[in-house]
PDB file of C-alpha atoms in Angstrom:
ATOM      1  CA  UNK C   6       2.135  23.596  -5.386  1.00 94.00           C
ATOM      2  CA  UNK C   7       5.393  22.113  -3.944  1.00 97.00           C
ATOM      3  CA  UNK C   8       4.771  18.305  -3.353  1.00 98.00           C
ATOM      4  CA  UNK C   9       7.585  16.197  -1.453  1.00 98.00           C
ATOM      5  CA  UNK C  10       7.288  12.262  -2.314  1.00 98.00           C
ATOM      6  CA  UNK C  11       9.017  10.108   0.506  1.00 98.00           C
ATOM      7  CA  UNK C  12       9.714   6.042  -1.194  1.00 96.00           C
ATOM      8  CA  UNK C  13       9.760   7.730  -4.850  1.00 96.00           C
ATOM      9  CA  UNK C  14      11.503   4.700  -6.004  1.00 93.00           C
ATOM     10  CA  UNK C  15       9.495   2.173  -4.541  1.00 94.00           C
ATOM     11  CA  UNK C  16       6.596   0.359  -6.468  1.00 95.00           C
ATOM     12  CA  UNK C  17       3.649   2.762  -5.001  1.00 97.00           C
ATOM     13  CA  UNK C  18       6.060   5.608  -5.302  1.00 97.00           C
ATOM     14  CA  UNK C  19       7.273   5.854  -8.404  1.00 97.00           C
ATOM     15  CA  UNK C  20       3.762   5.881  -9.571  1.00 98.00           C
ATOM     16  CA  UNK C  21       2.440   8.818  -7.402  1.00 98.00           C
ATOM     17  CA  UNK C  22       5.452  10.706  -8.461  1.00 98.00           C
ATOM     18  CA  UNK C  23       4.628  10.005 -12.422  1.00 97.00           C
ATOM     19  CA  UNK C  24       0.886  11.374 -11.677  1.00 98.00           C
ATOM     20  CA  UNK C  25       2.294  14.715 -10.156  1.00 98.00           C
ATOM     21  CA  UNK C  26       4.861  15.351 -12.474  1.00 97.00           C
ATOM     22  CA  UNK C  27       2.357  15.070 -15.279  1.00 97.00           C
ATOM     23  CA  UNK C  28      -0.220  16.796 -13.354  1.00 97.00           C
ATOM     24  CA  UNK C  29       2.040  20.101 -13.532  1.00 96.00           C
ATOM     25  CA  UNK C  30       3.079  19.835  -9.613  1.00 97.00           C
ATOM     26  CA  UNK C  31       6.272  20.817  -8.689  1.00 97.00           C
ATOM     27  CA  UNK C  32       7.894  17.671  -7.077  1.00 98.00           C
ATOM     28  CA  UNK C  33      10.574  17.024  -4.793  1.00 97.00           C
ATOM     29  CA  UNK C  34      11.507  13.646  -3.460  1.00 97.00           C
ATOM     30  CA  UNK C  35      12.807  12.430  -0.141  1.00 97.00           C
ATOM     31  CA  UNK C  36      15.633  10.040   0.166  1.00 93.00           C
ATOM     32  CA  UNK C  37      17.128   7.959   2.787  1.00 87.00           C
ATOM     33  CA  UNK C  38      20.125  10.210   3.551  1.00 90.00           C
ATOM     34  CA  UNK C  39      17.508  13.018   4.818  1.00 91.00           C
ATOM     35  CA  UNK C  40      18.010  14.979   2.016  1.00 95.00           C
ATOM     36  CA  UNK C  41      15.378  16.649  -0.544  1.00 96.00           C
ATOM     37  CA  UNK C  42      15.994  16.100  -4.750  1.00 96.00           C
ATOM     38  CA  UNK C  43      14.232  18.141  -6.853  1.00 95.00           C
ATOM     39  CA  UNK C  44      12.546  16.228  -9.759  1.00 90.00           C
ATOM     40  CA  UNK C  45      12.795  18.330 -12.454  1.00 86.00           C
ATOM     41  CA  UNK C  46      16.852  20.019 -11.594  1.00 83.00           C
ATOM     42  CA  UNK C  47      18.226  17.011  -9.666  1.00 82.00           C
ATOM     43  CA  UNK C  48      19.440  19.085  -7.430  1.00 88.00           C
ATOM     44  CA  UNK C  49      19.897  17.876  -3.245  1.00 92.00           C
ATOM     45  CA  UNK C  50      20.029  19.596  -0.242  1.00 94.00           C
ATOM     46  CA  UNK C  51      19.420  18.753   3.623  1.00 95.00           C
ATOM     47  CA  UNK C  52      16.329  18.446   4.352  1.00 94.00           C
ATOM     48  CA  UNK C  53      16.452  21.237   7.052  1.00 93.00           C
ATOM     49  CA  UNK C  54      16.691  23.340   4.254  1.00 95.00           C
ATOM     50  CA  UNK C  55      13.011  22.736   3.643  1.00 97.00           C
ATOM     51  CA  UNK C  56      11.241  23.436   6.763  1.00 96.00           C
ATOM     52  CA  UNK C  57       7.344  24.667   6.364  1.00 97.00           C
ATOM     53  CA  UNK C  58       8.040  24.165   2.706  1.00 97.00           C
ATOM     54  CA  UNK C  59       5.885  21.868   1.173  1.00 98.00           C
ATOM     55  CA  UNK C  60       2.226  22.288   0.431  1.00 98.00           C
ATOM     56  CA  UNK C  61       1.747  18.282  -0.292  1.00 98.00           C
ATOM     57  CA  UNK C  62       3.763  15.691   1.506  1.00 98.00           C
ATOM     58  CA  UNK C  63       3.117  11.905   0.453  1.00 98.00           C
ATOM     59  CA  UNK C  64       4.699   9.328   2.411  1.00 98.00           C
ATOM     60  CA  UNK C  65       4.851   5.683   0.399  1.00 97.00           C
ATOM     61  CA  UNK C  66       7.925   4.551   2.097  1.00 94.00           C
ATOM     62  CA  UNK C  67       7.984   1.326   4.024  1.00 86.00           C
ATOM     63  CA  UNK C  68      10.487  -0.706   5.861  1.00 81.00           C
ATOM     64  CA  UNK C  69      10.451  -4.416   4.114  1.00 79.00           C
ATOM     65  CA  UNK C  70       9.719  -6.672   6.828  1.00 71.00           C
ATOM     66  CA  UNK C  71      11.909  -8.986   5.302  1.00 74.00           C
ATOM     67  CA  UNK C  72      14.439  -7.109   6.140  1.00 83.00           C
ATOM     68  CA  UNK C  73      13.650  -5.580   9.115  1.00 84.00           C
ATOM     69  CA  UNK C  74      12.021  -6.038  12.752  1.00 87.00           C
ATOM     70  CA  UNK C  75       8.637  -4.992  13.725  1.00 85.00           C
ATOM     71  CA  UNK C  76      10.323  -2.836  15.932  1.00 90.00           C
ATOM     72  CA  UNK C  77      12.688  -1.381  13.654  1.00 90.00           C
ATOM     73  CA  UNK C  78       9.998  -1.100  10.726  1.00 90.00           C
ATOM     74  CA  UNK C  79       7.789   0.513  13.597  1.00 90.00           C
ATOM     75  CA  UNK C  80      10.803   2.964  14.627  1.00 92.00           C
ATOM     76  CA  UNK C  81      11.697   4.001  11.334  1.00 92.00           C
ATOM     77  CA  UNK C  82       8.248   4.990  10.012  1.00 94.00           C
ATOM     78  CA  UNK C  83       7.528   6.639  13.055  1.00 94.00           C
ATOM     79  CA  UNK C  84      10.627   8.629  13.181  1.00 95.00           C
ATOM     80  CA  UNK C  85      10.169   9.374   9.328  1.00 96.00           C
ATOM     81  CA  UNK C  86       6.443  10.750   9.517  1.00 97.00           C
ATOM     82  CA  UNK C  87       8.230  13.121  12.216  1.00 96.00           C
ATOM     83  CA  UNK C  88      10.724  14.442   9.914  1.00 96.00           C
ATOM     84  CA  UNK C  89       8.349  14.952   7.048  1.00 98.00           C
ATOM     85  CA  UNK C  90       5.988  16.994   9.330  1.00 97.00           C
ATOM     86  CA  UNK C  91       8.701  19.667   9.706  1.00 97.00           C
ATOM     87  CA  UNK C  92       8.737  19.933   5.961  1.00 98.00           C
ATOM     88  CA  UNK C  93       5.487  20.332   5.373  1.00 98.00           C
ATOM     89  CA  UNK C  94       3.713  23.744   5.476  1.00 98.00           C
ATOM     90  CA  UNK C  95       0.641  24.311   8.466  1.00 96.00           C
ATOM     91  CA  UNK C  96      -1.683  23.667   6.146  1.00 95.00           C
ATOM     92  CA  UNK C  97      -0.509  21.128   3.633  1.00 97.00           C
ATOM     93  CA  UNK C  98      -2.341  17.930   2.915  1.00 97.00           C
ATOM     94  CA  UNK C  99      -0.222  15.053   4.051  1.00 98.00           C
ATOM     95  CA  UNK C 100      -0.888  11.244   3.198  1.00 98.00           C
ATOM     96  CA  UNK C 101       0.546   7.952   4.106  1.00 98.00           C
ATOM     97  CA  UNK C 102       0.183   4.913   2.754  1.00 98.00           C
ATOM     98  CA  UNK C 103      -0.448   1.913   4.961  1.00 97.00           C
ATOM     99  CA  UNK C 104      -2.245  -1.248   4.614  1.00 96.00           C
ATOM    100  CA  UNK C 105      -5.291  -4.005   5.444  1.00 97.00           C
ATOM    101  CA  UNK C 106      -3.433  -5.865   7.817  1.00 95.00           C
ATOM    102  CA  UNK C 107      -4.133  -3.203  10.623  1.00 97.00           C
ATOM    103  CA  UNK C 108      -7.417  -4.297  10.488  1.00 97.00           C
ATOM    104  CA  UNK C 109      -6.820  -8.075  10.185  1.00 95.00           C
ATOM    105  CA  UNK C 110      -8.748  -9.389  13.169  1.00 96.00           C
ATOM    106  CA  UNK C 111     -11.476  -6.644  12.702  1.00 97.00           C
ATOM    107  CA  UNK C 112     -15.364  -6.788  12.636  1.00 96.00           C
ATOM    108  CA  UNK C 113     -17.306  -5.216   9.880  1.00 96.00           C
ATOM    109  CA  UNK C 114     -18.199  -2.850  12.617  1.00 97.00           C
ATOM    110  CA  UNK C 115     -14.520  -2.430  13.785  1.00 98.00           C
ATOM    111  CA  UNK C 116     -13.949  -1.347  10.127  1.00 97.00           C
ATOM    112  CA  UNK C 117     -16.851   1.059   9.634  1.00 96.00           C
ATOM    113  CA  UNK C 118     -15.208   3.071  12.465  1.00 97.00           C
ATOM    114  CA  UNK C 119     -11.660   2.201  11.869  1.00 97.00           C
ATOM    115  CA  UNK C 120     -11.147   0.554  14.926  1.00 97.00           C
ATOM    116  CA  UNK C 121      -7.361  -0.673  14.816  1.00 97.00           C
ATOM    117  CA  UNK C 122      -7.127  -4.419  15.133  1.00 97.00           C
ATOM    118  CA  UNK C 123      -4.046  -5.327  13.607  1.00 96.00           C
ATOM    119  CA  UNK C 124      -2.387  -8.520  12.731  1.00 94.00           C
ATOM    120  CA  UNK C 125       0.594  -9.678  15.157  1.00 90.00           C
ATOM    121  CA  UNK C 126       3.106  -8.683  12.619  1.00 88.00           C
ATOM    122  CA  UNK C 127       2.238  -5.009  12.283  1.00 92.00           C
ATOM    123  CA  UNK C 128       0.942  -4.727  15.848  1.00 94.00           C
ATOM    124  CA  UNK C 129       3.449  -2.231  16.745  1.00 94.00           C
ATOM    125  CA  UNK C 130       2.506   0.246  13.927  1.00 94.00           C
ATOM    126  CA  UNK C 131      -0.646   1.157  15.924  1.00 96.00           C
ATOM    127  CA  UNK C 132       1.291   3.825  17.744  1.00 94.00           C
ATOM    128  CA  UNK C 133       2.586   5.273  14.197  1.00 95.00           C
ATOM    129  CA  UNK C 134      -0.996   5.710  12.713  1.00 97.00           C
ATOM    130  CA  UNK C 135      -2.687   6.782  16.120  1.00 97.00           C
ATOM    131  CA  UNK C 136       0.205   9.658  16.006  1.00 96.00           C
ATOM    132  CA  UNK C 137      -0.433  10.169  11.938  1.00 97.00           C
ATOM    133  CA  UNK C 138      -3.954  10.883  12.946  1.00 97.00           C
ATOM    134  CA  UNK C 139      -3.134  13.488  15.621  1.00 96.00           C
ATOM    135  CA  UNK C 140      -1.210  15.509  13.001  1.00 96.00           C
ATOM    136  CA  UNK C 141      -3.716  15.474  10.510  1.00 96.00           C
ATOM    137  CA  UNK C 142      -2.415  12.536   8.361  1.00 97.00           C
ATOM    138  CA  UNK C 143      -4.640  10.909   5.442  1.00 97.00           C
ATOM    139  CA  UNK C 144      -4.150   7.273   5.984  1.00 98.00           C
ATOM    140  CA  UNK C 145      -4.924   5.295   3.031  1.00 98.00           C
ATOM    141  CA  UNK C 146      -5.361   1.477   3.587  1.00 98.00           C
ATOM    142  CA  UNK C 147      -4.529   0.028   0.565  1.00 97.00           C
ATOM    143  CA  UNK C 148      -5.061  -3.828   0.183  1.00 95.00           C
ATOM    144  CA  UNK C 149      -2.154  -6.648   0.401  1.00 89.00           C
ATOM    145  CA  UNK C 150      -1.794  -7.388  -3.177  1.00 93.00           C
ATOM    146  CA  UNK C 151      -1.469  -3.804  -5.086  1.00 96.00           C
ATOM    147  CA  UNK C 152      -1.113  -4.818  -9.243  1.00 96.00           C
ATOM    148  CA  UNK C 153       0.115  -3.338 -12.750  1.00 95.00           C
ATOM    149  CA  UNK C 154       1.929  -0.448 -13.585  1.00 94.00           C
ATOM    150  CA  UNK C 155       6.151  -0.653 -13.973  1.00 92.00           C
ATOM    151  CA  UNK C 156       7.334  -3.549 -11.735  1.00 91.00           C
ATOM    152  CA  UNK C 157       3.988  -5.122 -11.160  1.00 93.00           C
ATOM    153  CA  UNK C 158       3.530  -6.871  -7.566  1.00 91.00           C
ATOM    154  CA  UNK C 159       1.760  -9.691  -9.527  1.00 92.00           C
ATOM    155  CA  UNK C 160       4.251 -10.036 -11.856  1.00 92.00           C
ATOM    156  CA  UNK C 161       6.861 -10.563  -9.476  1.00 92.00           C
ATOM    157  CA  UNK C 162       5.010 -12.665  -7.563  1.00 91.00           C
ATOM    158  CA  UNK C 163       4.395 -15.128 -10.618  1.00 92.00           C
ATOM    159  CA  UNK C 164       8.025 -15.164 -12.021  1.00 92.00           C
ATOM    160  CA  UNK C 165       8.747 -16.336  -8.195  1.00 91.00           C
ATOM    161  CA  UNK C 166       7.394 -19.473  -8.575  1.00 91.00           C
ATOM    162  CA  UNK C 167      10.149 -21.727  -9.549  1.00 80.00           C
ATOM    163  CA  UNK C 168       7.777 -24.379 -10.678  1.00 91.00           C
ATOM    164  CA  UNK C 169       4.706 -22.365 -11.604  1.00 93.00           C
ATOM    165  CA  UNK C 170       2.758 -23.717  -8.617  1.00 95.00           C
ATOM    166  CA  UNK C 171       0.818 -21.996  -6.129  1.00 94.00           C
ATOM    167  CA  UNK C 172      -0.024 -23.734  -2.766  1.00 93.00           C
ATOM    168  CA  UNK C 173      -3.164 -22.885  -0.765  1.00 95.00           C
ATOM    169  CA  UNK C 174      -4.458 -23.878   2.456  1.00 96.00           C
ATOM    170  CA  UNK C 175      -8.025 -25.757   2.396  1.00 95.00           C
ATOM    171  CA  UNK C 176     -10.777 -25.070   3.442  1.00 95.00           C
ATOM    172  CA  UNK C 177      -9.918 -21.388   2.110  1.00 94.00           C
ATOM    173  CA  UNK C 178     -10.641 -19.046   4.936  1.00 93.00           C
ATOM    174  CA  UNK C 179      -9.441 -15.638   3.442  1.00 95.00           C
ATOM    175  CA  UNK C 180     -11.211 -12.764   1.086  1.00 96.00           C
ATOM    176  CA  UNK C 181      -8.739 -10.266  -0.307  1.00 96.00           C
ATOM    177  CA  UNK C 182      -9.246  -6.931  -2.889  1.00 97.00           C
ATOM    178  CA  UNK C 183      -7.104  -5.886  -4.834  1.00 97.00           C
ATOM    179  CA  UNK C 184      -6.052  -2.667  -6.545  1.00 97.00           C
ATOM    180  CA  UNK C 185      -4.028  -0.910  -9.522  1.00 98.00           C
ATOM    181  CA  UNK C 186      -1.267   0.657  -8.339  1.00 98.00           C
ATOM    182  CA  UNK C 187      -2.363   3.536 -10.908  1.00 98.00           C
ATOM    183  CA  UNK C 188      -5.772   3.527  -9.159  1.00 98.00           C
ATOM    184  CA  UNK C 189      -4.174   4.487  -6.140  1.00 98.00           C
ATOM    185  CA  UNK C 190      -1.888   7.338  -7.608  1.00 98.00           C
ATOM    186  CA  UNK C 191      -5.231   9.026  -8.853  1.00 98.00           C
ATOM    187  CA  UNK C 192      -7.119   9.145  -5.220  1.00 98.00           C
ATOM    188  CA  UNK C 193      -3.500  10.569  -3.969  1.00 98.00           C
ATOM    189  CA  UNK C 194      -4.106  13.287  -6.947  1.00 98.00           C
ATOM    190  CA  UNK C 195      -7.985  13.708  -5.890  1.00 97.00           C
ATOM    191  CA  UNK C 196      -7.239  13.934  -2.309  1.00 97.00           C
ATOM    192  CA  UNK C 197      -4.474  16.958  -2.896  1.00 97.00           C
ATOM    193  CA  UNK C 198      -6.616  18.336  -5.661  1.00 95.00           C
ATOM    194  CA  UNK C 199     -10.407  18.443  -4.012  1.00 93.00           C
ATOM    195  CA  UNK C 200      -8.739  20.027  -0.697  1.00 87.00           C
ATOM    196  CA  UNK C 201     -10.248  16.656   1.157  1.00 90.00           C
ATOM    197  CA  UNK C 202      -9.947  17.250   4.900  1.00 88.00           C
ATOM    198  CA  UNK C 203      -7.757  14.855   6.613  1.00 84.00           C
ATOM    199  CA  UNK C 204      -9.224  11.504   6.858  1.00 93.00           C
ATOM    200  CA  UNK C 205      -8.795   7.328   6.856  1.00 97.00           C
ATOM    201  CA  UNK C 206      -9.439   5.944   3.802  1.00 98.00           C
ATOM    202  CA  UNK C 207      -9.997   2.242   2.409  1.00 98.00           C
ATOM    203  CA  UNK C 208      -8.917   1.923  -1.387  1.00 98.00           C
ATOM    204  CA  UNK C 209      -9.979  -1.064  -3.219  1.00 98.00           C
ATOM    205  CA  UNK C 210     -12.012  -2.759  -6.284  1.00 97.00           C
ATOM    206  CA  UNK C 211     -15.449  -3.888  -4.792  1.00 94.00           C
ATOM    207  CA  UNK C 212     -14.748  -7.293  -6.372  1.00 94.00           C
ATOM    208  CA  UNK C 213     -12.241  -9.902  -3.946  1.00 96.00           C
ATOM    209  CA  UNK C 214     -11.589 -13.530  -4.178  1.00 97.00           C
ATOM    210  CA  UNK C 215     -10.506 -16.076  -1.837  1.00 96.00           C
ATOM    211  CA  UNK C 216      -7.062 -17.268  -1.983  1.00 95.00           C
ATOM    212  CA  UNK C 217      -7.973 -20.485  -3.289  1.00 97.00           C
ATOM    213  CA  UNK C 218     -10.674 -18.799  -6.252  1.00 97.00           C
ATOM    214  CA  UNK C 219      -7.852 -16.411  -6.913  1.00 96.00           C
ATOM    215  CA  UNK C 220      -5.723 -18.695  -7.629  1.00 96.00           C
ATOM    216  CA  UNK C 221      -8.122 -20.615  -9.876  1.00 96.00           C
ATOM    217  CA  UNK C 222      -8.331 -17.480 -11.930  1.00 96.00           C
ATOM    218  CA  UNK C 223      -4.569 -17.504 -12.471  1.00 95.00           C
ATOM    219  CA  UNK C 224      -4.459 -20.914 -13.207  1.00 96.00           C
ATOM    220  CA  UNK C 225      -7.483 -20.529 -15.833  1.00 95.00           C
ATOM    221  CA  UNK C 226      -5.984 -17.861 -17.208  1.00 94.00           C
ATOM    222  CA  UNK C 227      -2.686 -19.803 -17.984  1.00 93.00           C
ATOM    223  CA  UNK C 228      -0.429 -17.802 -15.579  1.00 94.00           C
ATOM    224  CA  UNK C 229       0.762 -20.166 -13.611  1.00 95.00           C
ATOM    225  CA  UNK C 230       0.610 -23.992 -14.014  1.00 95.00           C
ATOM    226  CA  UNK C 231      -0.727 -25.871 -10.998  1.00 95.00           C
ATOM    227  CA  UNK C 232      -2.642 -25.016  -7.859  1.00 96.00           C
ATOM    228  CA  UNK C 233      -1.468 -27.412  -4.987  1.00 95.00           C
ATOM    229  CA  UNK C 234      -4.465 -27.732  -2.099  1.00 95.00           C
ATOM    230  CA  UNK C 235      -2.876 -28.323   1.456  1.00 96.00           C
ATOM    231  CA  UNK C 236      -4.170 -28.866   4.832  1.00 96.00           C
ATOM    232  CA  UNK C 237      -3.600 -25.693   7.715  1.00 96.00           C
ATOM    233  CA  UNK C 238      -1.008 -27.659   9.638  1.00 96.00           C
ATOM    234  CA  UNK C 239       0.991 -28.413   6.133  1.00 96.00           C
ATOM    235  CA  UNK C 240       1.025 -24.584   5.334  1.00 95.00           C
ATOM    236  CA  UNK C 241       1.742 -23.316   8.856  1.00 95.00           C
ATOM    237  CA  UNK C 242       4.703 -25.782   8.661  1.00 95.00           C
ATOM    238  CA  UNK C 243       5.984 -24.592   5.522  1.00 92.00           C
ATOM    239  CA  UNK C 244       5.210 -20.806   5.878  1.00 90.00           C
ATOM    240  CA  UNK C 245       4.954 -20.244   9.435  1.00 92.00           C
ATOM    241  CA  UNK C 246       2.150 -18.672  12.027  1.00 91.00           C
ATOM    242  CA  UNK C 247       2.721 -14.950   9.920  1.00 89.00           C
ATOM    243  CA  UNK C 248       2.151 -16.550   6.547  1.00 91.00           C
ATOM    244  CA  UNK C 249      -1.189 -18.371   7.879  1.00 94.00           C
ATOM    245  CA  UNK C 250      -2.394 -15.260   9.418  1.00 93.00           C
ATOM    246  CA  UNK C 251      -1.992 -13.330   6.146  1.00 92.00           C
ATOM    247  CA  UNK C 252      -3.767 -16.549   4.530  1.00 93.00           C
ATOM    248  CA  UNK C 253      -6.608 -15.984   7.103  1.00 94.00           C
ATOM    249  CA  UNK C 254      -7.229 -12.505   6.142  1.00 94.00           C
ATOM    250  CA  UNK C 255     -10.819 -12.047   5.974  1.00 95.00           C
ATOM    251  CA  UNK C 256     -11.688  -8.355   4.839  1.00 95.00           C
ATOM    252  CA  UNK C 257     -14.897  -6.923   2.893  1.00 96.00           C
ATOM    253  CA  UNK C 258     -13.631  -3.559   3.046  1.00 97.00           C
ATOM    254  CA  UNK C 259     -16.053  -0.391   3.387  1.00 97.00           C
ATOM    255  CA  UNK C 260     -14.813   1.195   0.301  1.00 97.00           C
ATOM    256  CA  UNK C 261     -14.151   5.271   0.464  1.00 97.00           C
ATOM    257  CA  UNK C 262     -17.157   6.686  -1.521  1.00 95.00           C
ATOM    258  CA  UNK C 263     -14.422   9.158  -2.895  1.00 96.00           C
ATOM    259  CA  UNK C 264     -12.284   6.034  -4.663  1.00 97.00           C
ATOM    260  CA  UNK C 265     -13.611   5.294  -8.598  1.00 96.00           C
ATOM    261  CA  UNK C 266     -11.354   2.657  -9.725  1.00 97.00           C
ATOM    262  CA  UNK C 267     -10.698   2.615 -13.551  1.00 96.00           C
ATOM    263  CA  UNK C 268      -9.229  -0.801 -13.240  1.00 96.00           C
ATOM    264  CA  UNK C 269     -10.058  -4.480 -12.607  1.00 96.00           C
ATOM    265  CA  UNK C 270      -8.048  -7.092 -11.582  1.00 96.00           C
ATOM    266  CA  UNK C 271      -9.602 -10.142 -13.353  1.00 96.00           C
ATOM    267  CA  UNK C 272      -9.495  -8.072 -16.520  1.00 95.00           C
ATOM    268  CA  UNK C 273      -5.880  -7.625 -15.942  1.00 95.00           C
ATOM    269  CA  UNK C 274      -5.421 -11.258 -15.270  1.00 95.00           C
ATOM    270  CA  UNK C 275      -7.359 -12.341 -18.258  1.00 93.00           C
ATOM    271  CA  UNK C 276      -5.239 -10.218 -20.661  1.00 91.00           C
ATOM    272  CA  UNK C 277      -2.214 -11.032 -18.594  1.00 84.00           C
ATOM    273  CA  UNK C 278       1.571 -10.911 -20.544  1.00 71.00           C
ATOM    274  CA  UNK C 279       4.601 -12.029 -18.988  1.00 57.00           C
ATOM    275  CA  UNK C 280       6.489  -9.172 -21.067  1.00 49.00           C
TER     276      UNK C 280
END
């Protein structure tokens, strides 16, 4: 089977590419120059050469919100999915990587029905998701924090703390679940091998933490040096309103019955190594 992966150089995309290569798929990547590159032969051709060519298309690409405005991100992602659609066969398995911020204001019932109730930062993404659903993409909603593997997101966050201190707003109102990057890759492989009908999926480990309890776990495991507790008003002054929304994110996800995690963030943290 011929697999096309967009965002293959990114954190999630790198591991998705790796697992499809390991399982014998013919893997190609889609780059920022609108070209397709063969993973094995490293031959580059214009994307127009590959119209209706790929049996599997996976999008792991996401413009970073620190580099682009919400309007720019929406436009880039919407147009990318349209491009990828043209490269997929009629009955291709198509997987789009998304996130739980799209449900930042959702109730338990909203989550069960996949009713999008986004945080302000990703409000414009609703159009992209609705369009992808109509085009029969799998939409996989990943937690805010993905960990493990090469270039681990959690390690990058820890290394960015110049004094080893994490600040949390009190009382801690949020609740977050986590997922290992290789469990995401394995889930994508499952969707492809199982020829699962297109659908929406939440994937995450069952156990979750408040921001305060997760910071305490990091402290107890000697990954950070200190947890500083602050008021919500002070937290907003320091970090901004968008960060407040994220800190208050409180979702208990109805995880897909197809998702079977093999990793655990608590064990990862307790066995954490900076190397």
